[in-house]
């Protein structure tokens, strides 16, 4: 799937994650800010990358502001943002 | 060496000295000695009132390397600590040890004094905000020493912590040094934490914004301890001193935890006439009190006392006759201040009477049930309330370890996870309170009883409570959150956590 | 058992993941009124993922979808049906809507290899036409396990004022209960909307129970304890039921066909009622066994 336009999903509420997706030139890229960066930063990035892969997104910049979201929420927010970006 | 909570502790810590390792919560009772006090007696006709803090510092012969002490009844509204340190800095004095019973975000100006070498050592029972962050970053020259409320009183009485000058933030003080906390615009109620300082410091300076004619009554700290009196415009910001009201949580998860905790108390067999109880001012802890209150009323149980920092909610229970006496070391809200002022059975207590393990019996020893919080708790039931999940200092024991050790049933109430962080872990970042003194953990998904408490487990075996092992609770949390990566620290020791008996239970290292 | 059914907004991760611990028998993840038009997609994926990954600890997992009069409704069924919720609530239910959802679910169940009929349906009766047709609505699909009464929309539809006392919905409650008893499905009462009036909630729940409602929807977690309490068998009920069953067992031993308790004859329906109470009490943990 190709990212056509910037799109966002999620909120800045506790246990949520705010995802912004932009078209990108060279592959997928993540800029992550998280209140649990030290403990879960790698895991969150992996979940975002895996979700992009599942959705067959190849060139996206994902800017994520995490407020302690669990994986199921991260996946849902990424999927929503991507689907909004390809419409 | 390895201490009794399996922490690797050096035998000697630079800037702290030789380490007495923690040997167990009840290892150091028995014969102790108190230090002797040197004082300058006051003859008839002498005047105690001075014009400024600077004058007081000069009269007390402030010099490099001295220890000055403060108490925290004005909490996050306190002006006194900042005013005194500013004058000390202006006088060019260096290497000061600050012994403040707690340090709050309002004490941010101290960070500059730490950087400039005016303050090089800190003793405290609790710290949060910029000073705590500065300590975690390794800015303080010597390791900070973290006490418990009772442990601080013990350290002062034994001479382990010698105070050169104690500054007493006095909401009301008369012209000869009689102090109370119930009158004046900065009224904060009980002054319990200041009492050991007043009794054992070489010099005692009362700083007041309500200087009244002699004699002031009631007297909480008496003229016999006070050397000098300084009148200032304001000792604190009333908005930061006491909150208007302390509220029970409306969060459904907090309420669920509180309800389970109350059921556990009910099933423990301790909830009967003569019941004694303490809880913190946090929303969930107060909700436990609310559910306990319902049970007490339903079963017509008359308690003996509630203790600790006192909130309006506990005052209500007292006024409804559910407790005969309140023991108050600090008032948390205006309702508590009002009750403390007006009710004889709302009794003040000193930090020593509250929790010192080395006196002839502290109030905590008579507690039936204590409700505690935790930022982390491990599978050995050790609790951390000192450092946050990122390893930075954001609290301290306060009365946590004292009440856990003294009470018959100490219950930690906590959410199983907070913002993706599992609260139950294999090993806490910092041991504040040893697991042998924690009897139960109550979370929204279940209760774990410390396996050391075989008697309690036996009592609960036919109950309907959702009982699990602590390992099972940990697994439930990790199923939701995943397993967090360990936080890494530098080697430098930035703080030493002393257990209430003065032994070292853990050390804190510099954050990366 | 559905004493309490708690509505949880479908786009709120905190509330979704905490829902299982609140004591409700059923959790209703709401994609309809609790979610704004702009966030329908977002909530749909969040609820789907929650159903896949969150352990709801034995709570019934119900999703209120959007009306199939809208595009959202079809997308909801397609996305949510594939992760096998326990039941879907169909808003503004009609016979046609229930039949259509039934067909769509059957197709999904075949495609996904789920047991046919495993996803249940709870019609939400909140229009006058729905209320008058409730018998046929329940009969229109074997998936229907309960009826939920929605009095806010119903009274709006009927252009009458909704009151705390609820006299205006007496007929609606009675009608729903009567149909539900006749067709052996649960009757779930409308939520009580003043979330700070717990005495009012208790009275309203007792009123509903008195005429035969078997449970009640909740819109705030703090309502659950009272609802569960009201819709659980009382101590007296349980004592009575135990005595009926003891008397029955004694009569069996003595070979008596008919028997009486406290001077009253116990017939089959009474015996059944006693058995139901005991079963319910066991399920809730009020008695062991």
CSV table of N, CA, C and O in Angstrom, one decimal, chain B residues 250-253 255-256 259 291 415 417 444-445 461-464 479-480, chain C residues 17-23 53-55 57 196 221-222 225 285-286 288:
chain,number,residue,atom,x,y,z
B,250,UNK,N,-12.4,8.3,42.1
B,250,UNK,CA,-13.6,7.9,41.4
B,250,UNK,C,-13.2,6.9,40.3
B,250,UNK,O,-14.1,6.3,39.6
B,251,UNK,N,-11.9,6.6,40.2
B,251,UNK,CA,-11.4,5.7,39.2
B,251,UNK,C,-11.9,4.3,39.5
B,251,UNK,O,-11.7,3.8,40.6
B,252,UNK,N,-12.7,3.7,38.6
B,252,UNK,CA,-13.3,2.4,39.0
B,252,UNK,C,-12.3,1.3,39.3
B,252,UNK,O,-12.5,0.4,40.1
B,253,UNK,N,-11.1,1.4,38.7
B,253,UNK,CA,-10.1,0.4,39.1
B,253,UNK,C,-9.6,0.6,40.5
B,253,UNK,O,-9.4,-0.4,41.3
B,255,UNK,N,-11.2,1.9,42.9
B,255,UNK,CA,-12.3,1.5,43.8
B,255,UNK,C,-12.4,0.0,43.9
B,255,UNK,O,-12.6,-0.6,45.0
B,256,UNK,N,-12.1,-0.7,42.8
B,256,UNK,CA,-12.1,-2.2,42.8
B,256,UNK,C,-11.0,-2.7,43.8
B,256,UNK,O,-11.3,-3.6,44.6
B,259,UNK,N,-12.0,-2.0,47.4
B,259,UNK,CA,-13.0,-2.9,47.9
B,259,UNK,C,-12.4,-4.2,48.2
B,259,UNK,O,-12.8,-4.8,49.3
B,291,UNK,N,-14.5,2.0,52.4
B,291,UNK,CA,-15.1,0.7,52.4
B,291,UNK,C,-15.0,0.1,53.9
B,291,UNK,O,-16.0,-0.5,54.3
B,415,UNK,N,-2.4,-0.7,41.4
B,415,UNK,CA,-2.8,-1.3,40.1
B,415,UNK,C,-1.8,-2.3,39.7
B,415,UNK,O,-0.6,-2.2,40.0
B,417,UNK,N,-0.9,-2.8,36.6
B,417,UNK,CA,0.0,-2.2,35.6
B,417,UNK,C,-0.3,-0.7,35.7
B,417,UNK,O,-1.4,-0.3,36.0
B,444,UNK,N,-6.2,-5.0,41.2
B,444,UNK,CA,-7.6,-5.1,40.7
B,444,UNK,C,-7.9,-6.5,40.1
B,444,UNK,O,-9.0,-6.9,40.0
B,445,UNK,N,-6.8,-7.3,39.9
B,445,UNK,CA,-7.0,-8.6,39.3
B,445,UNK,C,-6.8,-9.7,40.4
B,445,UNK,O,-6.9,-10.9,40.0
B,461,UNK,N,-8.3,-19.4,53.8
B,461,UNK,CA,-8.5,-20.5,52.8
B,461,UNK,C,-9.9,-20.8,52.4
B,461,UNK,O,-10.1,-21.3,51.3
B,462,UNK,N,-10.9,-20.5,53.2
B,462,UNK,CA,-12.3,-20.7,52.8
B,462,UNK,C,-13.0,-19.4,52.3
B,462,UNK,O,-14.2,-19.4,52.1
B,463,UNK,N,-12.2,-18.4,52.2
B,463,UNK,CA,-12.8,-17.1,51.8
B,463,UNK,C,-13.1,-17.1,50.3
B,463,UNK,O,-12.6,-17.9,49.5
B,464,UNK,N,-13.9,-16.1,49.9
B,464,UNK,CA,-14.2,-15.9,48.4
B,464,UNK,C,-13.2,-15.0,47.7
B,464,UNK,O,-13.4,-14.7,46.6
B,479,UNK,N,1.5,-10.5,31.0
B,479,UNK,CA,0.7,-10.9,29.8
B,479,UNK,C,0.1,-9.7,29.1
B,479,UNK,O,0.0,-9.6,27.9
B,480,UNK,N,-0.2,-8.7,29.9
B,480,UNK,CA,-0.8,-7.5,29.4
B,480,UNK,C,0.3,-6.6,28.7
B,480,UNK,O,0.1,-6.0,27.6
C,17,UNK,N,-9.2,-1.9,28.4
C,17,UNK,CA,-8.4,-3.0,29.0
C,17,UNK,C,-8.6,-3.1,30.5
C,17,UNK,O,-8.3,-4.2,31.1
C,18,UNK,N,-9.3,-2.1,31.1
C,18,UNK,CA,-9.7,-2.3,32.5
C,18,UNK,C,-11.0,-2.9,32.7
C,18,UNK,O,-11.4,-3.3,33.8
C,19,UNK,N,-11.8,-3.0,31.6
C,19,UNK,CA,-13.2,-3.5,31.7
C,19,UNK,C,-13.3,-4.8,32.4
C,19,UNK,O,-14.3,-5.0,33.2
C,20,UNK,N,-12.4,-5.8,32.1
C,20,UNK,CA,-12.7,-7.1,32.7
C,20,UNK,C,-12.6,-7.2,34.2
C,20,UNK,O,-13.1,-8.1,34.8
C,21,UNK,N,-12.1,-6.2,34.9
C,21,UNK,CA,-11.9,-6.3,36.4
C,21,UNK,C,-13.1,-5.6,37.1
C,21,UNK,O,-13.1,-5.6,38.3
C,22,UNK,N,-14.0,-5.1,36.4
C,22,UNK,CA,-15.0,-4.2,37.1
C,22,UNK,C,-16.2,-5.0,37.7
C,22,UNK,O,-17.0,-4.4,38.3
C,23,UNK,N,-16.3,-6.3,37.4
C,23,UNK,CA,-17.3,-7.0,38.0
C,23,UNK,C,-18.6,-7.2,37.2
C,23,UNK,O,-19.5,-7.8,37.6
C,53,UNK,N,-6.7,-9.8,21.6
C,53,UNK,CA,-5.6,-9.9,22.5
C,53,UNK,C,-5.8,-9.7,24.0
C,53,UNK,O,-5.0,-10.1,24.8
C,54,UNK,N,-7.0,-9.1,24.4
C,54,UNK,CA,-7.2,-8.9,25.8
C,54,UNK,C,-8.0,-10.1,26.4
C,54,UNK,O,-8.9,-10.6,25.8
C,55,UNK,N,-7.5,-10.5,27.6
C,55,UNK,CA,-8.2,-11.6,28.3
C,55,UNK,C,-9.4,-10.9,29.1
C,55,UNK,O,-9.1,-10.2,30.0
C,57,UNK,N,-11.3,-12.3,31.0
C,57,UNK,CA,-11.5,-13.0,32.3
C,57,UNK,C,-12.9,-13.5,32.5
C,57,UNK,O,-13.5,-13.3,33.5
C,196,UNK,N,-24.7,9.4,39.4
C,196,UNK,CA,-24.3,9.7,40.8
C,196,UNK,C,-25.4,9.4,41.7
C,196,UNK,O,-25.3,9.6,42.9
C,221,UNK,N,-19.1,2.1,35.6
C,221,UNK,CA,-18.6,1.0,36.4
C,221,UNK,C,-19.2,1.0,37.8
C,221,UNK,O,-19.4,0.0,38.4
C,222,UNK,N,-19.4,2.2,38.3
C,222,UNK,CA,-19.8,2.3,39.7
C,222,UNK,C,-21.3,1.8,39.9
C,222,UNK,O,-21.7,1.7,41.0
C,225,UNK,N,-22.0,-2.8,41.1
C,225,UNK,CA,-22.2,-3.6,42.3
C,225,UNK,C,-23.7,-3.6,42.7
C,225,UNK,O,-24.2,-4.7,43.1
C,285,UNK,N,-21.3,-17.6,42.8
C,285,UNK,CA,-20.4,-17.9,43.9
C,285,UNK,C,-21.0,-17.6,45.3
C,285,UNK,O,-20.3,-17.5,46.3
C,286,UNK,N,-22.3,-17.4,45.3
C,286,UNK,CA,-23.0,-17.2,46.6
C,286,UNK,C,-23.1,-18.5,47.4
C,286,UNK,O,-23.1,-18.4,48.6
C,288,UNK,N,-21.5,-22.6,47.5
C,288,UNK,CA,-20.4,-23.5,46.9
C,288,UNK,C,-21.1,-24.7,46.2
C,288,UNK,O,-22.2,-25.1,46.5
